[in-house]
Short mmCIF file of C-alpha atoms in Angstrom, two decimals:
data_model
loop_
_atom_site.label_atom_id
_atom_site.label_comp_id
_atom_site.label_asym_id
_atom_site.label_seq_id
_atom_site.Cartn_x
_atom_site.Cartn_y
_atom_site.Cartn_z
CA UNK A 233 55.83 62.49 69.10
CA UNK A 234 55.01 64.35 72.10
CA UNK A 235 55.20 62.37 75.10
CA UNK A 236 53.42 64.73 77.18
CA UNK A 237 50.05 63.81 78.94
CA UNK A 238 49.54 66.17 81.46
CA UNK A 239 50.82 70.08 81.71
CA UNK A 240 50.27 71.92 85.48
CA UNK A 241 50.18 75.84 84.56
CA UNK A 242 51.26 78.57 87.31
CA UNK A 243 48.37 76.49 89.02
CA UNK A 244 47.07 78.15 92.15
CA UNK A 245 44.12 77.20 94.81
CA UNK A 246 43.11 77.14 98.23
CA UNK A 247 40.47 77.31 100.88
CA UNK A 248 38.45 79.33 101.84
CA UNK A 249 37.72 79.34 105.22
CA UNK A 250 35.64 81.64 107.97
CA UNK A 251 37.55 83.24 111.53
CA UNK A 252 35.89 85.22 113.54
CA UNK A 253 33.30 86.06 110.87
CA UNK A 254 35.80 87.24 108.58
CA UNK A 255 36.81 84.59 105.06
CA UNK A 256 40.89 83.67 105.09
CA UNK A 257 42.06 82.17 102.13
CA UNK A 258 44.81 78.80 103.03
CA UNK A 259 47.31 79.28 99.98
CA UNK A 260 47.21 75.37 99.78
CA UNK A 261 48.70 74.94 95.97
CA UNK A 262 50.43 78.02 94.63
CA UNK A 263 52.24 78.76 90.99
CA UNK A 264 52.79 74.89 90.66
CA UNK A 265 54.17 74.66 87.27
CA UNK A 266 54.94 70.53 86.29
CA UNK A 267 54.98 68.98 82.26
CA UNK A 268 53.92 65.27 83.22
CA UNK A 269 55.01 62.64 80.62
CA UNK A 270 53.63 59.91 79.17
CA UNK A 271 54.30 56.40 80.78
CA UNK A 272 55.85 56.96 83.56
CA UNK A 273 55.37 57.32 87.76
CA UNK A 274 55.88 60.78 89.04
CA UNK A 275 56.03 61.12 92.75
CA UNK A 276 55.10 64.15 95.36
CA UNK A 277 56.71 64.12 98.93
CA UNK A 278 56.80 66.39 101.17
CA UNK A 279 55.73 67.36 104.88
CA UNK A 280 52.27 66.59 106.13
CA UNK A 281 50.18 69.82 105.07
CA UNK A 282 52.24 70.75 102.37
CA UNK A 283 49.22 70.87 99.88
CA UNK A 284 49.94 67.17 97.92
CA UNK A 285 46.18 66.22 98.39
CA UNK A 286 45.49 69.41 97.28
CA UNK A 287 46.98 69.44 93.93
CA UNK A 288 45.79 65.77 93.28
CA UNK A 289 41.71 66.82 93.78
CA UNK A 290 42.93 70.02 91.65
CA UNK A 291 44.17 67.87 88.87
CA UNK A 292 41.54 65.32 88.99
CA UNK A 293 38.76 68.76 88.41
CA UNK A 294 37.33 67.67 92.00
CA UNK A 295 36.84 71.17 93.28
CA UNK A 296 34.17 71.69 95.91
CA UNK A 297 33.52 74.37 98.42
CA UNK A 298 35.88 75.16 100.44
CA UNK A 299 38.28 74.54 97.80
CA UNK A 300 38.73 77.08 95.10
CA UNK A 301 40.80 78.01 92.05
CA UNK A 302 42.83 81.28 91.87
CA UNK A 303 44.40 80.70 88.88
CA UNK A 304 46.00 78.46 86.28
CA UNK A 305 45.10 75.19 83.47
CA UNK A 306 45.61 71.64 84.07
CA UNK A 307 46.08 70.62 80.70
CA UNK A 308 45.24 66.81 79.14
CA UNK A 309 46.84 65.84 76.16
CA UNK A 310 44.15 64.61 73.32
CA UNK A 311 47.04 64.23 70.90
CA UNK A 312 50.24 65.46 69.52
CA UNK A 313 48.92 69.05 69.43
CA UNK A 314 45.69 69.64 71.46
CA UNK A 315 45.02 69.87 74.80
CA UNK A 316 41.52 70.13 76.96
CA UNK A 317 42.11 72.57 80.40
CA UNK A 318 40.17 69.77 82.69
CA UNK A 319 39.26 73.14 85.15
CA UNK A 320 37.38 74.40 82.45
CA UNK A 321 34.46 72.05 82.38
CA UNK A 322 32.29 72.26 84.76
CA UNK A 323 31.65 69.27 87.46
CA UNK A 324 28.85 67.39 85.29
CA UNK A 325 31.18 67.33 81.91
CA UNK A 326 34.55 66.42 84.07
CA UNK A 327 32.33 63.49 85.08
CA UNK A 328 31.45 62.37 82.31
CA UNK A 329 34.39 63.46 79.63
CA UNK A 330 37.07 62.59 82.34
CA UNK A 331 36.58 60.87 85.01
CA UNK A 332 37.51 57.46 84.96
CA UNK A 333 38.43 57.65 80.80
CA UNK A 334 41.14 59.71 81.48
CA UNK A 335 41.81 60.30 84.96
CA UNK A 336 41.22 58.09 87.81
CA UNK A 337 41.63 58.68 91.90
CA UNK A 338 42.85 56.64 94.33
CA UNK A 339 41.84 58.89 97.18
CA UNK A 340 43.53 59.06 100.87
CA UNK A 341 41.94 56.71 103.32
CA UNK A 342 40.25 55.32 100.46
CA UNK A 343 38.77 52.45 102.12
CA UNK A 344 35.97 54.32 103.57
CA UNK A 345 35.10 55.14 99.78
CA UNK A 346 32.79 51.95 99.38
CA UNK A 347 29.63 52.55 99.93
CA UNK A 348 28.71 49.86 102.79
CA UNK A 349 25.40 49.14 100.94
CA UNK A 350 26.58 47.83 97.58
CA UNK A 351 28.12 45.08 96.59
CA UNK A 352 31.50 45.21 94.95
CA UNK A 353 30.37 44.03 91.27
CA UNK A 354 27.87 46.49 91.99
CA UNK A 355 30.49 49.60 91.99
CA UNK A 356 32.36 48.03 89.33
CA UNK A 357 29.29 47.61 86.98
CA UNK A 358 28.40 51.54 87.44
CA UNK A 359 31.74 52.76 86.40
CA UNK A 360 31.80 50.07 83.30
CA UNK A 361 28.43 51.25 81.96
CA UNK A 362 29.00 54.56 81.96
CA UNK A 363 32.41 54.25 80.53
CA UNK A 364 33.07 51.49 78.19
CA UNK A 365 29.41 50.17 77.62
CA UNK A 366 29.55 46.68 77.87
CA UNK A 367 26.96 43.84 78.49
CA UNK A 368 26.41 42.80 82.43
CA UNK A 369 27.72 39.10 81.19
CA UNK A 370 30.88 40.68 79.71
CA UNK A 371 30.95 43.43 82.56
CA UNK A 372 31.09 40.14 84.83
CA UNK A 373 33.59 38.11 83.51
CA UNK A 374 36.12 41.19 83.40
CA UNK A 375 35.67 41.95 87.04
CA UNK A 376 36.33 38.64 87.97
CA UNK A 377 39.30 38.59 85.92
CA UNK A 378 40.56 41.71 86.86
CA UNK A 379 40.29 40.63 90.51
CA UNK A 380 42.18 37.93 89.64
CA UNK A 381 45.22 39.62 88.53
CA UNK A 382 45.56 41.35 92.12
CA UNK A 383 45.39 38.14 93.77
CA UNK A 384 41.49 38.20 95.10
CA UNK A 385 38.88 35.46 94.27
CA UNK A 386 35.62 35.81 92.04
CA UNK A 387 33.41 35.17 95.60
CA UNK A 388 34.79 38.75 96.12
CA UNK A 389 32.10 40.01 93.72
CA UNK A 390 29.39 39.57 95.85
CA UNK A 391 30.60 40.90 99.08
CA UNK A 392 29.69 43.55 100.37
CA UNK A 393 32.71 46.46 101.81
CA UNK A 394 32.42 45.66 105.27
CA UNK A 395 33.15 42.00 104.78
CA UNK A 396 36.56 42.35 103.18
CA UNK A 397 39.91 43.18 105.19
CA UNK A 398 41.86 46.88 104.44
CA UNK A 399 44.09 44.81 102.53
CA UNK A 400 41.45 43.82 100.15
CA UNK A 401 39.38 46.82 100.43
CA UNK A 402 42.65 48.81 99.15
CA UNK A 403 43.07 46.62 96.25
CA UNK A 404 39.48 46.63 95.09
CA UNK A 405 40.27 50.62 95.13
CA UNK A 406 43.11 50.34 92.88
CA UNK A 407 41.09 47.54 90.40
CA UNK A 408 38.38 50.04 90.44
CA UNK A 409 40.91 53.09 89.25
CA UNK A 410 42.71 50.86 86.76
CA UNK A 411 39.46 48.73 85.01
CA UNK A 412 39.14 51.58 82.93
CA UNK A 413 42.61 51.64 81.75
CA UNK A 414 43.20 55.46 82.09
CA UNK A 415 45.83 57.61 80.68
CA UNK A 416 46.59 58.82 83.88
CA UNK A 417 45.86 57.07 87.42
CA UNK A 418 46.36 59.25 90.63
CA UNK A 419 47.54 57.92 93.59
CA UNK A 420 47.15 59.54 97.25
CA UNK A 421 48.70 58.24 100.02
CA UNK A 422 47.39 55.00 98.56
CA UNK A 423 48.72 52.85 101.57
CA UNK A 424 47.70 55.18 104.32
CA UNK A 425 47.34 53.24 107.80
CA UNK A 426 47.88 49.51 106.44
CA UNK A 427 50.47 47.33 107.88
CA UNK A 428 53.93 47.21 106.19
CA UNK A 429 53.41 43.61 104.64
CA UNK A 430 49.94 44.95 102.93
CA UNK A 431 51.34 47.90 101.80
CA UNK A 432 54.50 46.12 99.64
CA UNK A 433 52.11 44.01 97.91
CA UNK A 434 50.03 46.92 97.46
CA UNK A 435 53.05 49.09 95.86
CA UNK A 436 54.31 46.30 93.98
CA UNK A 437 50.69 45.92 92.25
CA UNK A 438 50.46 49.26 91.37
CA UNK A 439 53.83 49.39 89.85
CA UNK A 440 53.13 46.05 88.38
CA UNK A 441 49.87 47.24 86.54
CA UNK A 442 51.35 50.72 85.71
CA UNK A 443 54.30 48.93 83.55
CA UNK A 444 51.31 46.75 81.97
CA UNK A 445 48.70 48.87 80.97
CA UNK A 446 51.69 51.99 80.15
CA UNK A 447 49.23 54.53 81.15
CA UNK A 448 50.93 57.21 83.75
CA UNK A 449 50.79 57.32 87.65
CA UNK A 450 51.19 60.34 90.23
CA UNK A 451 52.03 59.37 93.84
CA UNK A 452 51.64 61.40 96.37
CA UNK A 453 53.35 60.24 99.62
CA UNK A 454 55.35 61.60 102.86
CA UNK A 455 56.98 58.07 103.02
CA UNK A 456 60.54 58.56 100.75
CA UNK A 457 61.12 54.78 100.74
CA UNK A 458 57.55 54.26 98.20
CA UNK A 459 58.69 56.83 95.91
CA UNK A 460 62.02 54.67 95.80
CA UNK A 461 60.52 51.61 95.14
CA UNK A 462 58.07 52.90 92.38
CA UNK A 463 58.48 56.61 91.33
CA UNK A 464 60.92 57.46 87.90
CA UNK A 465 60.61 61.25 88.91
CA UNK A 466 60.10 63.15 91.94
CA UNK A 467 58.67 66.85 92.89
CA UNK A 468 59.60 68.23 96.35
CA UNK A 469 56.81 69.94 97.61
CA UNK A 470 56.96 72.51 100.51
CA UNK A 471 54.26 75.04 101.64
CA UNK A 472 52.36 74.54 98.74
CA UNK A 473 54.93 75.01 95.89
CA UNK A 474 57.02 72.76 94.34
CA UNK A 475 60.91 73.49 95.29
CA UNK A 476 62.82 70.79 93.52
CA UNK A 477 62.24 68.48 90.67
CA UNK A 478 64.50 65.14 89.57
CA UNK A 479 65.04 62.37 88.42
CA UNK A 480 64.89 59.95 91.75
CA UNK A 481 68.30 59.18 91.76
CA UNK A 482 69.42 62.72 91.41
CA UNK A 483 66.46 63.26 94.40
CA UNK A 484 68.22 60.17 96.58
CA UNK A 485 71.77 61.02 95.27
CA UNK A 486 72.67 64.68 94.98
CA UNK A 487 69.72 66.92 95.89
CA UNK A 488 70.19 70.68 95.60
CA UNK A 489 67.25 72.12 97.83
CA UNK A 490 68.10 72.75 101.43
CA UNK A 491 64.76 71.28 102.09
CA UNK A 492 65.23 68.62 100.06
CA UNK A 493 68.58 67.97 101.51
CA UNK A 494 67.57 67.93 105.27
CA UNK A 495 64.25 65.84 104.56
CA UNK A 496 66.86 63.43 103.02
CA UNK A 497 69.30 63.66 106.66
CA UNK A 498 66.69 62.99 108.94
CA UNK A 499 65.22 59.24 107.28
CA UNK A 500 67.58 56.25 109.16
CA UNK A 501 69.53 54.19 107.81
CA UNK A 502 70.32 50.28 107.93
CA UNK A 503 73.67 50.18 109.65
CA UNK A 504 73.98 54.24 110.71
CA UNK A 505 73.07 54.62 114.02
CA UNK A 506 73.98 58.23 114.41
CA UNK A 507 71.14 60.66 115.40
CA UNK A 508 69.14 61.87 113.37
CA UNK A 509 68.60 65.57 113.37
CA UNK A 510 65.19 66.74 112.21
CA UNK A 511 64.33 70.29 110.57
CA UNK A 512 64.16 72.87 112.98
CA UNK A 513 61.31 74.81 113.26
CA UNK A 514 57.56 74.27 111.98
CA UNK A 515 55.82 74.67 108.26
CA UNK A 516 54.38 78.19 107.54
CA UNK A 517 51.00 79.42 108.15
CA UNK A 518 49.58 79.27 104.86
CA UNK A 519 47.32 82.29 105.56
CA UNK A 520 49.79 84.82 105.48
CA UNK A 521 53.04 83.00 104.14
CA UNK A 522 56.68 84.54 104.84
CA UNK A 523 57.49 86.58 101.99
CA UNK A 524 60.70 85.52 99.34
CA UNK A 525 61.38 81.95 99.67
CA UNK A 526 58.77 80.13 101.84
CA UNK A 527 61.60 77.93 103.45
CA UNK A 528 63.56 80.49 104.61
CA UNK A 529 63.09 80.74 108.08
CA UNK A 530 63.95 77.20 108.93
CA UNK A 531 66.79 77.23 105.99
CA UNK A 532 70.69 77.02 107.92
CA UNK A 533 71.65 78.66 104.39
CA UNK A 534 69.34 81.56 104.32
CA UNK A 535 70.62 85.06 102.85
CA UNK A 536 69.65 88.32 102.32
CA UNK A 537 67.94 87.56 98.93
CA UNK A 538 66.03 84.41 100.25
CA UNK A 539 64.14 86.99 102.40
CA UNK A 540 62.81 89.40 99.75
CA UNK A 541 63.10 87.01 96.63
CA UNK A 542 60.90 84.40 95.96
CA UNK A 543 62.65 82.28 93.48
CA UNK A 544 61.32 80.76 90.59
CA UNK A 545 61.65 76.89 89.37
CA UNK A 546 64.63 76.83 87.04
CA UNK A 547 67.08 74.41 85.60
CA UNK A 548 69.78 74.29 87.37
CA UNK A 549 71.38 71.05 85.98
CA UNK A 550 69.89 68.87 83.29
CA UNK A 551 66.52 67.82 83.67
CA UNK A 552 67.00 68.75 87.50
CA UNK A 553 64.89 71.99 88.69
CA UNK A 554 65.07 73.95 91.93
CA UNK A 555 63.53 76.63 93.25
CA UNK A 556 66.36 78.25 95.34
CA UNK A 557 68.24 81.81 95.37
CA UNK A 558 71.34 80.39 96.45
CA UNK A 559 71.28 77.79 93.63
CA UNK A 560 70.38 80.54 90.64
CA UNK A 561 73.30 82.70 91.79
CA UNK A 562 75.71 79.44 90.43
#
């Protein structure tokens, strides 16, 4: 059987954007290649600006001006042999052939999603009639049990957004995303600017529902210790490509990417109090990026071929990738 669900191809896209009345393109997401399996939580870290929010909207079909597509598929597995390119629909039949069925968003900062105007059965009902037409009775009783499960009480339902903490905001997000019960749930930053006793029960609930329903979740997060606690594999991501890809505990354990390696240095510890060194230097300008490897002017192992080269994602141990010079060479 395959146990694929989603397949990134030599995936490229960007901005567009206009300096002193000339167009420069950002190289946000560039020849991102990733096979995405079936039941399981894949996590993206990296830097701040290293194009994770990117690739979500590019994988979820959201592309709107500025954002564009230079090249390459997303691929969604129907079955054991077929597969539908999501980027080749257009907006109106990713709505309604996707969207929700498929593929659901947790966007960053997602509690300024709700509308302020609707109640919250009232965004739940929308998504349920268009997807799984039921009743309003049945619709009903499912929200309210749904809401249950993550711990929030049926008076919820007729609240509207602005009465409701960012704790519960959050977590009517993630009901909304999962209702559906999608193949494939995508998660950015999902606990962006809550407070660290929110965010747990947050994570846990995710990870909770993901082991439930068996569908498939991609993270995307800057914070190492939430793809610990929930992510099975993880994709480094730096500059807009994707150096190094693990298992977690070969990502925790024994990473191979310089990059990967000095993010790793510079998170404390519980009982090291040694200083932490960061990574010298600053991320690339992504409108004219340094030619071979991308990470090669902040890299303390840089050679000759790391200048000119830009090396592709291969295998370097089992079921651990890397795109590095210095690794191929072994």
């Amino acid at each position: 059987m395959n146990d694929e669900v989603l397949r990134i191809k030599n995936l490229s896209g960007g901005y567009l954007v206009k300096r002193d009345n000339t167009l420069d393109y950002i190289d946000a997401v560039n020849d991102v290649n990733i096979i995405i399996k079936r039941d399981e939580v894949f996590g993206i870290a990296g830097e701040s600006g290293c194009g994770k929010s990117t690739l979500l909207k590019l994988l979820y079909g959201y592309v709107k001006s500025p954002l564009i597509i230079k090249k390459g598929e997303v691929l969604l597995s129907e079955s054991t042999n077929y597969y539908l390119n999501i980027l080749s629909l257009k907006n109106e039949e990713v709505k309604k052939k996707i969207w929700w069925k498929y593929i659901s968003w947790i966007p960053q900062n997602s509690m300024n999603v709700l509308n302020p105007t609707i109640r919250i059965k009232d965004h739940f009902l929308e998504i349920l009639r268009m997807h799984m037409k039921i009743e309003r009775d049945e619709a009903h009783k499912l929200i309210v049990e749904y809401l249950g499960l993550l711990g929030l009480s049926k008076d919820i339902v007729n609240a509207f957004p602005h009465q409701l903490s960012g704790g519960m905001r959050q977590r009517i997000i993630i009901a909304l995303a999962l209702i559906t019960r999608p193949k494939i749930v995508l998660a950015d930053e999902p606990t962006t600017a809550l407070d660290v006793v929110v965010q747990r029960g947050i994570l846990q609930w995710l990870g909770y529902k993901q082991r439930e329903l068996k569908n498939t979740m991609i993270i995307v997060s800057h914070d190492l210790s939430i793809h610990a606690m929930l992510s099975k594999r993880i994709g480094i991501m730096y500059a807009g490509k994707i150096v190094e890809i693990s298992r977690s505990e070969n990502i925790f354990e024994k990473p191979l990417h310089p990059y990967t390696q000095l993010l790793l240095s510079s998170l404390p510890r519980l009982g090291d109090k040694s200083l932490r060194i960061g990574i010298t230097g600053s991320p690339p300008d992504l409108i004219r990026p340094p030619l071979g490897c991308r990470f090669h002017p902040r890299c303390p192992y840089c050679i000759e071929r790391c200048i000119i080269e830009e090396p592709d994602l291969t295998e370097a141990e089992k079921d651990h990738f890397i795109a590095c010079s210095r690794i191929e060479k072994r």
